[in-house]
Backbone as CSV, one residue per row, in Angstrom:
resi,resn,N_x,N_y,N_z,CA_x,CA_y,CA_z,C_x,C_y,C_z
1,MET,83.982,-4.222,100.311,82.725,-3.552,100.584,81.752,-3.821,99.452
2,THR,80.519,-4.127,99.767,79.518,-4.340,98.738,79.222,-3.041,98.015
3,GLN,78.944,-3.156,96.726,78.675,-1.969,95.935,77.192,-1.793,95.685
4,VAL,76.381,-2.046,96.684,74.950,-1.775,96.605,74.613,-0.773,97.684
5,ALA,74.059,0.355,97.284,73.695,1.394,98.240,72.219,1.685,98.108
6,LEU,71.479,1.492,99.169,70.058,1.813,99.167,69.875,3.203,99.731
7,VAL,69.188,4.056,98.977,68.940,5.415,99.403,67.465,5.514,99.749
8,HIS,67.141,5.679,101.035,65.758,5.694,101.486,65.001,4.514,100.890
9,PRO,65.329,3.261,101.254,64.698,2.104,100.632,63.186,2.187,100.726
10,PRO,62.485,2.039,99.608,61.035,2.175,99.633,60.367,0.923,100.153
11,LYS,59.176,1.083,100.707,58.366,-0.083,100.992,57.840,-0.607,99.662
12,PRO,57.978,-1.900,99.407,57.538,-2.397,98.111,56.047,-2.198,97.919
13,ALA,55.680,-1.854,96.667,54.263,-1.665,96.374,53.513,-2.979,96.562
14,ARG,54.186,-4.074,96.389,53.620,-5.387,96.624,54.780,-6.352,96.816
15,LEU,54.486,-7.500,97.396,55.516,-8.504,97.547,55.743,-9.198,96.210
16,VAL,56.993,-9.408,95.863,57.321,-10.088,94.620,57.283,-11.589,94.858
17,ASP,56.547,-12.304,94.013,56.504,-13.762,94.065,57.749,-14.261,93.343
18,GLU,58.803,-14.534,94.092,60.092,-14.850,93.497,60.048,-16.126,92.663
19,ASP,59.293,-17.115,93.094,59.185,-18.346,92.314,58.556,-18.051,90.952
20,ARG,57.533,-17.218,90.949,56.867,-16.872,89.695,57.794,-16.075,88.789
21,VAL,58.566,-15.149,89.380,59.497,-14.355,88.574,60.550,-15.256,87.948
22,ARG,61.108,-16.158,88.724,62.121,-17.069,88.180,61.549,-17.925,87.057
23,TRP,60.316,-18.416,87.248,59.671,-19.219,86.207,59.475,-18.388,84.941
24,LEU,59.014,-17.150,85.104,58.789,-16.271,83.957,60.082,-16.032,83.192
25,LEU,61.151,-15.699,83.902,62.411,-15.389,83.240,62.958,-16.605,82.488
26,GLU,62.835,-17.773,83.084,63.305,-18.974,82.400,62.453,-19.275,81.175
27,ALA,61.139,-19.047,81.282,60.255,-19.284,80.145,60.580,-18.344,78.989
28,VAL,60.845,-17.077,79.298,61.197,-16.116,78.251,62.539,-16.497,77.632
29,ARG,63.485,-16.870,78.461,64.815,-17.229,77.965,64.750,-18.427,77.011
30,ALA,63.835,-19.352,77.277,63.768,-20.577,76.486,62.795,-20.491,75.316
31,ASN,62.049,-19.409,75.202,61.005,-19.299,74.179,61.614,-18.961,72.819
32,ARG,61.772,-19.953,71.964,62.415,-19.742,70.673,61.500,-19.074,69.653
33,PHE,60.232,-18.882,70.008,59.295,-18.252,69.083,59.248,-16.730,69.221
34,LEU,59.883,-16.198,70.256,59.889,-14.751,70.415,60.740,-14.101,69.330
35,PRO,60.332,-12.920,68.862,61.111,-12.244,67.815,62.508,-11.886,68.300
36,GLN,63.462,-12.025,67.413,64.849,-11.692,67.735,65.553,-11.269,66.447
37,PRO,66.196,-10.118,66.452,66.873,-9.667,65.235,68.136,-10.471,64.968
38,GLU,68.585,-10.398,63.732,69.878,-10.990,63.411,70.966,-10.276,64.222
39,PRO,71.988,-10.988,64.681,73.031,-10.355,65.502,73.631,-9.105,64.873
40,THR,73.738,-9.085,63.558,74.335,-7.922,62.895,73.429,-6.700,62.943
41,ASN,72.155,-6.890,63.284,71.213,-5.766,63.345,71.112,-5.151,64.731
42,VAL,71.741,-5.759,65.707,71.688,-5.207,67.069,72.740,-4.108,67.148
43,PHE,72.289,-2.878,66.878,73.238,-1.786,66.701,73.482,-0.978,67.961
44,VAL,72.781,-1.266,69.015,72.980,-0.541,70.267,73.368,-1.532,71.348
45,GLY,74.523,-1.319,71.990,74.957,-2.190,73.068,75.631,-3.440,72.537
46,ASP,76.022,-4.294,73.459,76.653,-5.546,73.074,76.110,-6.649,73.964
47,GLY,76.620,-7.861,73.771,76.156,-8.972,74.576,74.987,-9.691,73.925
48,ASP,74.495,-10.736,74.586,73.429,-11.573,74.083,72.079,-10.849,74.174
49,PHE,71.418,-10.682,73.035,70.155,-9.937,72.968,69.118,-10.472,73.940
50,ARG,68.848,-11.766,73.867,67.804,-12.362,74.705,68.206,-12.374,76.174
51,ALA,69.432,-12.793,76.468,69.852,-12.922,77.865,69.829,-11.579,78.585
52,ILE,70.287,-10.520,77.913,70.302,-9.207,78.551,68.883,-8.695,78.755
53,GLY,68.017,-8.910,77.768,66.626,-8.493,77.929,65.956,-9.191,79.093
54,VAL,66.189,-10.487,79.217,65.608,-11.254,80.325,66.163,-10.761,81.661
55,GLU,67.463,-10.514,81.702,68.069,-10.007,82.943,67.387,-8.715,83.388
56,PHE,67.191,-7.799,82.440,66.595,-6.523,82.810,65.124,-6.653,83.160
57,LEU,64.408,-7.570,82.534,63.027,-7.802,82.955,62.988,-8.156,84.431
58,GLY,63.916,-9.005,84.861,63.989,-9.326,86.287,64.279,-8.109,87.137
59,HIS,65.203,-7.245,86.679,65.510,-6.029,87.439,64.301,-5.096,87.506
60,PHE,63.586,-4.956,86.387,62.419,-4.060,86.379,61.378,-4.506,87.402
61,ILE,61.178,-5.814,87.510,60.171,-6.347,88.437,60.668,-6.288,89.872
62,ARG,61.866,-6.822,90.109,62.359,-6.954,91.479,62.814,-5.635,92.070
63,ILE,63.548,-4.853,91.283,64.124,-3.608,91.794,63.215,-2.410,91.520
64,GLY,62.653,-2.373,90.316,61.833,-1.230,89.929,60.391,-1.298,90.367
65,GLY,59.917,-2.496,90.730,58.523,-2.634,91.137,57.545,-2.573,89.980
66,LEU,57.972,-2.942,88.774,57.110,-2.889,87.600,55.943,-3.853,87.753
67,ARG,54.746,-3.363,87.434,53.527,-4.171,87.505,53.058,-4.574,86.109
68,GLU,52.293,-5.645,86.047,51.812,-6.144,84.758,50.901,-5.154,84.052
69,GLU,50.172,-4.346,84.799,49.201,-3.437,84.190,49.775,-2.060,83.882
70,ALA,51.080,-1.878,84.038,51.691,-0.556,83.927,51.667,-0.017,82.502
71,ARG,51.668,1.305,82.419,51.900,2.023,81.159,53.388,2.377,81.152
72,VAL,54.118,1.837,80.169,55.579,1.883,80.159,56.078,2.725,78.988
73,LEU,57.050,3.580,79.265,57.761,4.320,78.227,59.214,3.867,78.252
74,ASP,59.714,3.427,77.103,61.101,2.978,76.963,61.831,3.996,76.094
75,ILE,62.611,4.883,76.737,63.368,5.913,76.021,64.679,5.297,75.546
76,GLY,64.935,5.390,74.242,66.105,4.735,73.692,65.877,3.242,73.566
77,CYS,64.726,2.866,73.008,64.332,1.449,72.963,65.163,0.637,71.985
78,GLY,65.902,1.310,71.080,66.779,0.589,70.161,66.015,-0.393,69.295
79,ILE,66.487,-1.606,69.259,65.885,-2.644,68.423,65.080,-3.635,69.257
80,GLY,64.564,-3.162,70.398,63.584,-3.924,71.156,64.121,-4.907,72.165
81,ARG,65.345,-4.687,72.622,65.943,-5.650,73.555,65.165,-5.711,74.868
82,MET,64.645,-4.589,75.348,63.826,-4.591,76.558,62.372,-4.926,76.226
83,ALA,61.929,-4.522,75.041,60.528,-4.696,74.672,60.143,-6.162,74.522
84,VAL,60.990,-6.955,73.873,60.619,-8.346,73.594,60.304,-9.116,74.882
85,PRO,61.152,-9.114,75.910,60.773,-9.820,77.141,59.533,-9.209,77.825
86,LEU,59.372,-7.898,77.711,58.210,-7.264,78.334,56.896,-7.724,77.714
87,THR,56.919,-8.189,76.452,55.689,-8.705,75.846,55.143,-9.902,76.609
88,GLN,56.015,-10.592,77.317,55.601,-11.779,78.063,55.186,-11.470,79.495
89,TYR,55.312,-10.229,79.899,54.978,-9.838,81.281,53.822,-8.850,81.351
90,LEU,53.843,-7.827,80.506,52.803,-6.813,80.568,51.458,-7.380,80.105
91,ASP,50.408,-7.033,80.827,49.063,-7.526,80.540,48.564,-6.937,79.221
92,PRO,48.235,-7.757,78.227,47.825,-7.216,76.928,46.508,-6.451,76.969
93,GLN,45.720,-6.658,78.007,44.428,-5.979,78.105,44.513,-4.642,78.836
94,THR,45.403,-4.521,79.786,45.404,-3.329,80.637,46.667,-2.484,80.543
95,SER,47.747,-3.039,79.994,49.008,-2.294,79.950,49.194,-1.628,78.597
96,ARG,50.235,-0.789,78.531,50.614,-0.131,77.283,52.121,0.099,77.323
97,TYR,52.778,-0.184,76.216,54.207,0.066,76.082,54.438,0.985,74.893
98,ASP,55.235,2.039,75.082,55.664,2.915,74.000,57.176,2.970,73.996
99,GLY,57.773,2.696,72.858,59.216,2.782,72.706,59.583,3.884,71.735
100,ILE,60.601,4.676,72.076,61.061,5.751,71.201,62.569,5.651,71.031
101,ASP,63.043,6.061,69.848,64.467,6.002,69.560,64.734,6.865,68.332
102,PRO,65.942,7.439,68.211,66.259,8.246,67.036,66.729,7.448,65.825
103,VAL,67.011,6.157,66.008,67.597,5.365,64.922,66.483,4.630,64.181
104,GLU,66.342,4.947,62.912,65.223,4.447,62.121,65.224,2.933,61.981
105,GLY,66.397,2.328,61.806,66.461,0.894,61.581,65.870,0.081,62.715
106,GLY,66.172,0.467,63.951,65.643,-0.257,65.097,64.142,-0.104,65.225
107,ILE,63.658,1.121,65.059,62.217,1.369,65.160,61.471,0.610,64.068
108,ASP,62.024,0.613,62.858,61.383,-0.098,61.750,61.254,-1.581,62.056
109,TRP,62.321,-2.190,62.597,62.265,-3.610,62.935,61.195,-3.876,63.994
110,CYS,61.136,-3.038,65.016,60.148,-3.221,66.088,58.724,-3.072,65.558
111,GLN,58.505,-2.084,64.692,57.168,-1.878,64.142,56.725,-3.047,63.271
112,ARG,57.672,-3.632,62.529,57.332,-4.740,61.635,57.221,-6.069,62.367
113,THR,57.961,-6.204,63.455,58.119,-7.521,64.071,57.359,-7.677,65.386
114,ILE,57.349,-6.629,66.213,56.740,-6.752,67.540,55.274,-6.312,67.539
115,THR,54.994,-5.132,67.021,53.640,-4.575,67.107,52.571,-5.464,66.462
116,PRO,52.800,-6.083,65.286,51.751,-6.939,64.715,51.328,-8.090,65.620
117,ALA,52.240,-8.571,66.457,51.921,-9.681,67.354,51.446,-9.210,68.724
118,TYR,51.821,-7.983,69.096,51.492,-7.450,70.426,50.951,-6.034,70.236
119,SER,49.633,-5.919,70.143,49.014,-4.653,69.750,49.137,-3.561,70.800
120,ASN,49.466,-3.919,72.039,49.656,-2.903,73.074,51.078,-2.359,73.093
121,PHE,51.907,-2.768,72.121,53.280,-2.282,71.992,53.367,-1.392,70.755
122,ALA,53.823,-0.150,70.966,53.949,0.810,69.867,55.350,1.409,69.880
123,PHE,55.840,1.770,68.710,57.195,2.307,68.565,57.151,3.494,67.610
124,GLN,57.921,4.529,67.926,58.022,5.661,67.012,59.423,6.251,67.059
125,ARG,59.827,6.746,65.914,61.137,7.383,65.810,60.996,8.852,66.151
126,LEU,61.892,9.352,66.998,62.024,10.781,67.257,63.336,11.226,66.641
127,ASP,63.292,12.241,65.815,64.473,12.678,65.070,65.364,13.575,65.931
128,ILE,65.820,12.999,67.061,66.659,13.733,68.005,68.105,13.667,67.533
129,ALA,68.750,14.803,67.477,70.147,14.843,67.037,71.057,14.199,68.088
130,HIS,71.978,13.383,67.608,73.001,12.789,68.459,74.216,12.563,67.592
131,GLU,75.370,12.984,68.053,76.545,12.981,67.193,76.974,11.586,66.769
132,LEU,76.586,10.552,67.518,76.926,9.184,67.147,75.776,8.462,66.455
133,TYR,74.588,8.526,67.045,73.479,7.710,66.581,72.597,8.390,65.538
134,ASN,72.565,9.705,65.535,71.699,10.407,64.584,72.245,11.813,64.339
135,PRO,73.412,11.911,63.698,74.092,13.212,63.576,73.328,14.257,62.779
136,ASN,72.400,13.854,61.921,71.640,14.811,61.119,70.239,15.048,61.667
137,GLY,70.021,14.670,62.907,68.710,14.849,63.510,68.287,16.306,63.574
138,LYS,66.993,16.541,63.452,66.463,17.900,63.391,66.091,18.475,64.761
139,VAL,65.957,17.611,65.759,65.515,18.054,67.083,66.699,18.028,68.038
140,SER,67.016,19.161,68.637,68.097,19.211,69.614,67.664,18.553,70.916
141,GLY,68.593,17.797,71.515,68.295,17.206,72.812,68.052,18.240,73.892
142,LYS,68.489,19.477,73.648,68.283,20.550,74.626,66.870,21.114,74.578
143,THR,66.114,20.781,73.524,64.740,21.272,73.390,63.744,20.122,73.301
144,LEU,64.152,18.941,73.744,63.325,17.752,73.635,61.967,17.932,74.304
145,LYS,60.917,17.548,73.594,59.572,17.437,74.151,59.048,16.060,73.789
146,LEU,58.838,15.228,74.768,58.325,13.892,74.492,56.885,13.994,73.985
147,PRO,56.528,13.234,72.963,55.204,13.356,72.335,54.112,12.612,73.086
148,PHE,54.029,12.877,74.382,53.048,12.205,75.217,52.476,13.213,76.207
149,PRO,51.237,13.011,76.644,50.627,13.955,77.592,51.206,13.836,78.993
150,ASP,50.905,14.820,79.813,51.340,14.814,81.204,50.784,13.592,81.936
151,HIS,51.576,13.075,82.871,51.146,12.029,83.811,50.654,10.764,83.097
152,HIS,51.236,10.443,81.956,50.702,9.381,81.106,51.265,8.000,81.442
153,PHE,52.458,7.928,82.043,53.132,6.647,82.248,53.342,6.338,83.721
154,ASP,53.344,5.041,84.030,53.630,4.577,85.386,55.095,4.208,85.565
155,PHE,55.778,3.903,84.464,57.135,3.368,84.547,57.900,3.827,83.317
156,VAL,59.034,4.492,83.525,59.872,4.954,82.420,61.219,4.252,82.502
157,ILE,61.668,3.729,81.374,62.940,3.020,81.274,63.938,3.897,80.537
158,MET,65.128,4.063,81.101,66.238,4.733,80.432,67.489,3.886,80.646
159,THR,67.610,2.791,79.884,68.801,1.957,79.968,69.783,2.400,78.898
160,SER,71.015,2.660,79.300,72.090,3.109,78.394,71.668,4.332,77.598
161,VAL,71.092,5.296,78.294,70.709,6.568,77.669,71.591,7.700,78.197
162,VAL,71.581,7.926,79.517,72.416,9.002,80.055,73.901,8.670,79.917
163,THR,74.219,7.417,79.628,75.610,7.037,79.368,76.089,7.531,78.003
164,HIS,75.187,8.208,77.263,75.552,8.752,75.949,75.060,10.189,75.777
165,LEU,74.830,10.895,76.891,74.294,12.254,76.811,75.197,13.251,77.535
166,PRO,75.274,14.487,77.020,75.946,15.559,77.764,75.052,16.024,78.908
167,PRO,75.625,16.674,79.911,74.849,17.006,81.111,73.637,17.893,80.855
168,ALA,73.743,18.861,79.942,72.605,19.755,79.684,71.405,18.978,79.162
169,GLU,71.668,17.972,78.346,70.568,17.184,77.807,69.998,16.231,78.857
170,VAL,70.836,15.738,79.758,70.331,14.907,80.849,69.265,15.658,81.632
171,LEU,69.510,16.930,81.905,68.546,17.729,82.668,67.219,17.850,81.930
172,VAL,67.283,18.019,80.610,66.057,18.142,79.810,65.285,16.826,79.817
173,TYR,65.994,15.738,79.596,65.337,14.427,79.587,64.638,14.155,80.922
174,LEU,65.317,14.436,82.021,64.729,14.135,83.330,63.513,15.005,83.612
175,ALA,63.552,16.264,83.182,62.379,17.130,83.348,61.190,16.581,82.565
176,GLU,61.446,16.083,81.363,60.376,15.495,80.560,59.877,14.186,81.172
177,VAL,60.773,13.408,81.727,60.357,12.168,82.396,59.416,12.486,83.547
178,ARG,59.776,13.473,84.333,58.916,13.844,85.450,57.541,14.292,84.952
179,ARG,57.513,15.022,83.850,56.237,15.517,83.312,55.321,14.370,82.885
180,VAL,55.881,13.346,82.228,55.011,12.291,81.698,54.733,11.186,82.716
181,LEU,55.425,11.193,83.859,55.171,10.182,84.877,53.910,10.507,85.669
182,SER,53.139,9.476,85.990,52.012,9.644,86.892,52.529,9.876,88.307
183,PHE,51.669,10.378,89.181,52.056,10.591,90.572,52.481,9.250,91.187
184,GLY,53.690,9.207,91.713,54.224,7.965,92.272,54.846,7.053,91.237
185,GLY,54.805,7.474,89.939,55.425,6.672,88.893,56.929,6.624,89.057
186,ARG,57.556,5.636,88.426,58.981,5.391,88.653,59.799,5.448,87.372
187,LEU,61.011,5.913,87.542,62.034,5.896,86.504,63.073,4.848,86.869
188,PHE,63.416,4.000,85.899,64.504,3.036,86.062,65.599,3.451,85.090
189,MET,66.746,3.850,85.626,67.806,4.436,84.812,69.125,3.730,85.089
190,THR,69.917,3.517,84.036,71.277,3.016,84.220,72.272,4.136,83.941
191,ALA,73.452,4.036,84.537,74.446,5.107,84.422,75.823,4.561,84.772
192,PHE,76.823,5.403,84.548,78.168,5.181,85.075,78.449,6.311,86.062
193,VAL,78.376,5.999,87.339,78.624,6.977,88.398,80.096,6.857,88.789
194,VAL,80.847,7.907,88.530,82.284,7.852,88.800,82.537,8.296,90.246
195,ASP,82.509,7.330,91.135,82.806,7.594,92.537,84.306,7.444,92.769
196,ARG,84.711,7.526,94.017,86.138,7.447,94.343,86.745,6.128,93.881
197,ILE,86.043,5.032,94.094,86.577,3.719,93.728,86.752,3.605,92.219
198,ALA,85.748,4.070,91.474,85.834,3.997,90.016,86.929,4.898,89.475
199,ALA,87.021,6.105,90.010,88.002,7.061,89.497,89.434,6.578,89.719
200,ALA,89.684,5.996,90.883,91.047,5.572,91.226,91.356,4.147,90.796
201,ASN,90.314,3.421,90.356,90.482,1.995,90.039,91.175,1.292,91.197
202,GLU,90.622,1.481,92.377,91.257,1.027,93.609,91.536,-0.466,93.630
203,HIS,90.659,-1.246,93.008,90.826,-2.694,93.059,91.576,-3.234,91.848
204,GLY,91.887,-2.351,90.881,92.617,-2.778,89.692,91.830,-3.694,88.775
205,ARG,90.499,-3.723,88.959,89.677,-4.636,88.157,88.586,-3.887,87.385
206,ARG,88.702,-2.579,87.269,87.704,-1.812,86.518,87.641,-2.301,85.073
207,ASP,86.464,-2.275,84.477,86.291,-2.643,83.073,87.273,-1.822,82.240
208,PRO,88.203,-2.464,81.517,89.226,-1.710,80.780,88.643,-0.831,79.680
209,ARG,87.421,-1.121,79.244,86.787,-0.284,78.223,86.320,1.046,78.792
210,LEU,86.302,1.153,80.130,85.742,2.330,80.786,86.800,3.017,81.651
211,ALA,87.923,3.318,81.035,89.011,4.010,81.742,88.739,5.512,81.743
212,PHE,87.681,5.911,82.435,87.217,7.296,82.412,88.259,8.273,82.929
213,ARG,88.289,9.441,82.285,89.064,10.581,82.765,88.182,11.814,82.739
214,ARG,88.407,12.676,83.702,87.636,13.914,83.755,88.374,15.004,82.985
215,TYR,87.582,15.810,82.276,88.159,16.895,81.491,87.576,18.224,81.965
216,GLY,88.434,19.127,82.416,87.986,20.434,82.872,87.130,20.335,84.114
217,GLU,86.183,21.286,84.233,85.318,21.353,85.415,83.963,20.708,85.173
218,SER,83.775,20.108,84.024,82.512,19.446,83.715,82.293,18.257,84.639
219,PRO,81.025,17.914,84.930,80.770,16.694,85.712,80.984,15.423,84.906
220,CYS,81.279,15.566,83.602,81.440,14.407,82.725,82.834,13.800,82.805
221,TRP,82.872,12.505,82.688,84.113,11.750,82.515,83.996,11.010,81.192
222,PHE,85.043,11.070,80.383,85.044,10.435,79.070,86.157,9.412,78.991
223,VAL,86.043,8.514,78.005,87.061,7.494,77.784,88.043,8.006,76.737
224,PRO,89.320,8.105,77.062,90.306,8.578,76.086,90.278,7.742,74.812
225,ASN,90.547,8.422,73.686,90.632,7.774,72.366,89.298,7.236,71.877
226,GLN,88.205,7.686,72.496,86.867,7.381,72.002,86.115,8.685,71.786
227,ALA,85.091,8.637,70.926,84.211,9.799,70.791,83.616,10.122,72.159
228,PRO,83.510,11.414,72.519,83.059,11.766,73.874,81.763,11.094,74.302
229,LEU,80.784,10.986,73.392,79.487,10.432,73.788,79.409,8.911,73.604
230,ALA,80.534,8.282,73.292,80.536,6.825,73.198,80.274,6.192,74.560
231,ALA,80.798,6.820,75.606,80.541,6.388,76.978,80.766,7.590,77.886
232,VAL,79.746,7.960,78.619,79.816,9.129,79.496,79.617,8.682,80.936
233,GLY,80.573,9.011,81.780,80.408,8.829,83.208,80.149,10.179,83.853
234,PHE,79.445,10.170,84.971,79.155,11.419,85.670,79.727,11.402,87.078
235,GLU,80.288,12.516,87.438,80.799,12.704,88.798,79.738,12.293,89.805
236,ASP,80.145,11.526,90.798,79.210,11.082,91.829,78.497,12.286,92.451
237,GLY,77.189,12.241,92.446,76.369,13.325,92.984,75.664,14.121,91.907
238,PHE,76.209,14.147,90.687,75.577,14.939,89.625,74.177,14.441,89.314
239,LEU,74.023,13.150,89.101,72.712,12.623,88.754,71.734,12.738,89.921
240,ASP,72.222,12.588,91.141,71.361,12.765,92.318,70.750,14.169,92.308
241,LYS,71.593,15.171,92.081,71.118,16.559,92.065,70.225,16.827,90.863
242,ALA,70.559,16.231,89.710,69.745,16.426,88.520,68.342,15.847,88.705
243,LEU,68.260,14.697,89.328,66.956,14.089,89.595,66.151,14.932,90.578
244,GLU,66.815,15.394,91.621,66.149,16.251,92.600,65.625,17.513,91.948
245,ARG,66.443,18.114,91.109,66.044,19.338,90.400,64.834,19.089,89.501
246,ALA,64.742,17.892,88.920,63.634,17.564,88.026,62.353,17.222,88.772
247,GLY,62.431,17.033,90.084,61.247,16.652,90.854,61.106,15.155,91.019
248,LEU,62.245,14.460,91.016,62.259,13.010,91.173,63.094,12.643,92.400
249,SER,62.585,11.761,93.225,63.281,11.349,94.447,63.875,9.963,94.269
250,ILE,65.165,9.829,94.537,65.828,8.531,94.421,65.323,7.602,95.526
251,THR,64.885,6.408,95.115,64.486,5.397,96.094,65.509,4.279,96.192
252,LEU,66.324,4.119,95.136,67.356,3.093,95.183,68.500,3.484,94.258
253,LYS,69.712,3.273,94.733,70.923,3.498,93.939,71.815,2.298,94.174
254,SER,72.045,1.521,93.111,72.796,0.281,93.213,73.965,0.339,92.243
255,LEU,75.189,0.299,92.779,76.387,0.482,91.972,76.815,-0.837,91.331
256,GLY,77.219,-0.779,90.054,77.514,-1.980,89.285,78.962,-2.423,89.359
257,HIS,79.238,-3.584,88.737,80.575,-4.176,88.839,81.539,-3.664,87.774
258,TRP,81.122,-2.699,86.938,82.057,-2.142,85.962,83.262,-1.518,86.661
259,ARG,83.081,-1.073,87.903,84.165,-0.420,88.643,85.108,-1.420,89.303
260,GLY,84.852,-2.724,89.106,85.760,-3.736,89.630,85.403,-4.251,91.002
261,THR,84.160,-4.039,91.421,83.708,-4.527,92.720,82.541,-5.485,92.519
262,ASN,82.212,-6.222,93.551,81.154,-7.216,93.444,79.786,-6.552,93.323
263,ALA,79.032,-6.985,92.344,77.665,-6.494,92.156,76.955,-7.456,91.223
264,ALA,75.630,-7.404,91.224,74.829,-8.318,90.417,74.540,-7.782,89.025
265,HIS,75.080,-6.609,88.694,74.839,-6.018,87.381,76.034,-5.159,87.003
266,HIS,76.139,-4.864,85.704,77.320,-4.170,85.188,77.236,-2.667,85.401
267,GLN,76.267,-2.005,84.787,76.113,-0.565,84.968,75.521,-0.270,86.342
268,ASP,75.511,1.016,86.700,74.876,1.447,87.938,73.380,1.638,87.703
269,PHE,72.575,1.281,88.690,71.119,1.409,88.597,70.636,2.517,89.525
270,ILE,69.719,3.319,89.034,69.036,4.318,89.857,67.543,4.184,89.615
271,VAL,66.783,4.062,90.682,65.328,4.077,90.603,64.863,5.340,91.335
272,ALA,64.009,6.108,90.667,63.521,7.356,91.240,62.016,7.453,91.071
273,LYS,61.387,8.122,92.013,59.925,8.244,92.012,59.522,9.699,91.803
274,ARG,58.463,9.901,91.058,57.946,11.244,90.823,57.361,11.833,92.090
275,ARG,57.780,13.048,92.403,57.247,13.735,93.577,56.093,14.646,93.172
276,GLY,55.211,14.917,94.156,54.154,15.911,93.965,53.036,15.399,93.102
277,ASN,51.885,16.077,93.180,50.725,15.665,92.389,50.284,16.751,91.423
278,GLY,51.100,17.788,91.278,50.770,18.842,90.319,51.698,18.800,89.153
279,ARG,51.751,19.852,88.377,52.607,19.911,87.220,54.061,20.010,87.636
């Protein structure tokens, strides 16, 4: 069975010029002049910095419907893995990108390396407490307030963010995302959704690094012998309800191949749209 599930598939805001997208992605992949940190400085995630960034740029355009003129917020921007390819797509005259992260080293690199060349790209550190990435942070994730006005962004990115958050903080983040999204704006989020296939490892090919187990009655699944927030999976349905509660409607849910099934991406993808035109 294919592991792609469309939930109320949206009508595309525009038709994607696939030839142009392929040309763009290849051009970014081959551009040796784009900024790239030393491999030892890539402190969030694994894999090839450039290749993964290019892959996600394609997902943002094809799956998320990202436009060149969009105002983009990248929550958990790290050391700019998503930002660098976006510099080649977002219109420097009409778009705006803001990246936030609790880790000072990544933000410092982005501010020194990306912003001087791309003035519509800005980065700031938020001192959010996290037991792995920022254990001495002063701001609790349960009281998070994003430093942006209401309805300010058209597109919010949360790649590998809820995969490191407890459920109470997920609810806070999603409420803030809804607040800063414009009417009809979209959230592109990655996750580990622990459905029946993932939980049982039915095909025997689940990513061995993600041998999730559930503890107690929490919707969270953790990996044994790892710090709890090193990788967090959520019971199937939890994120759907959390998004609904926040005022966001899922337009696409695409399950990844980490669970040992065929898919075009590793983590699970969720695209959600802001509902309503009021607060």
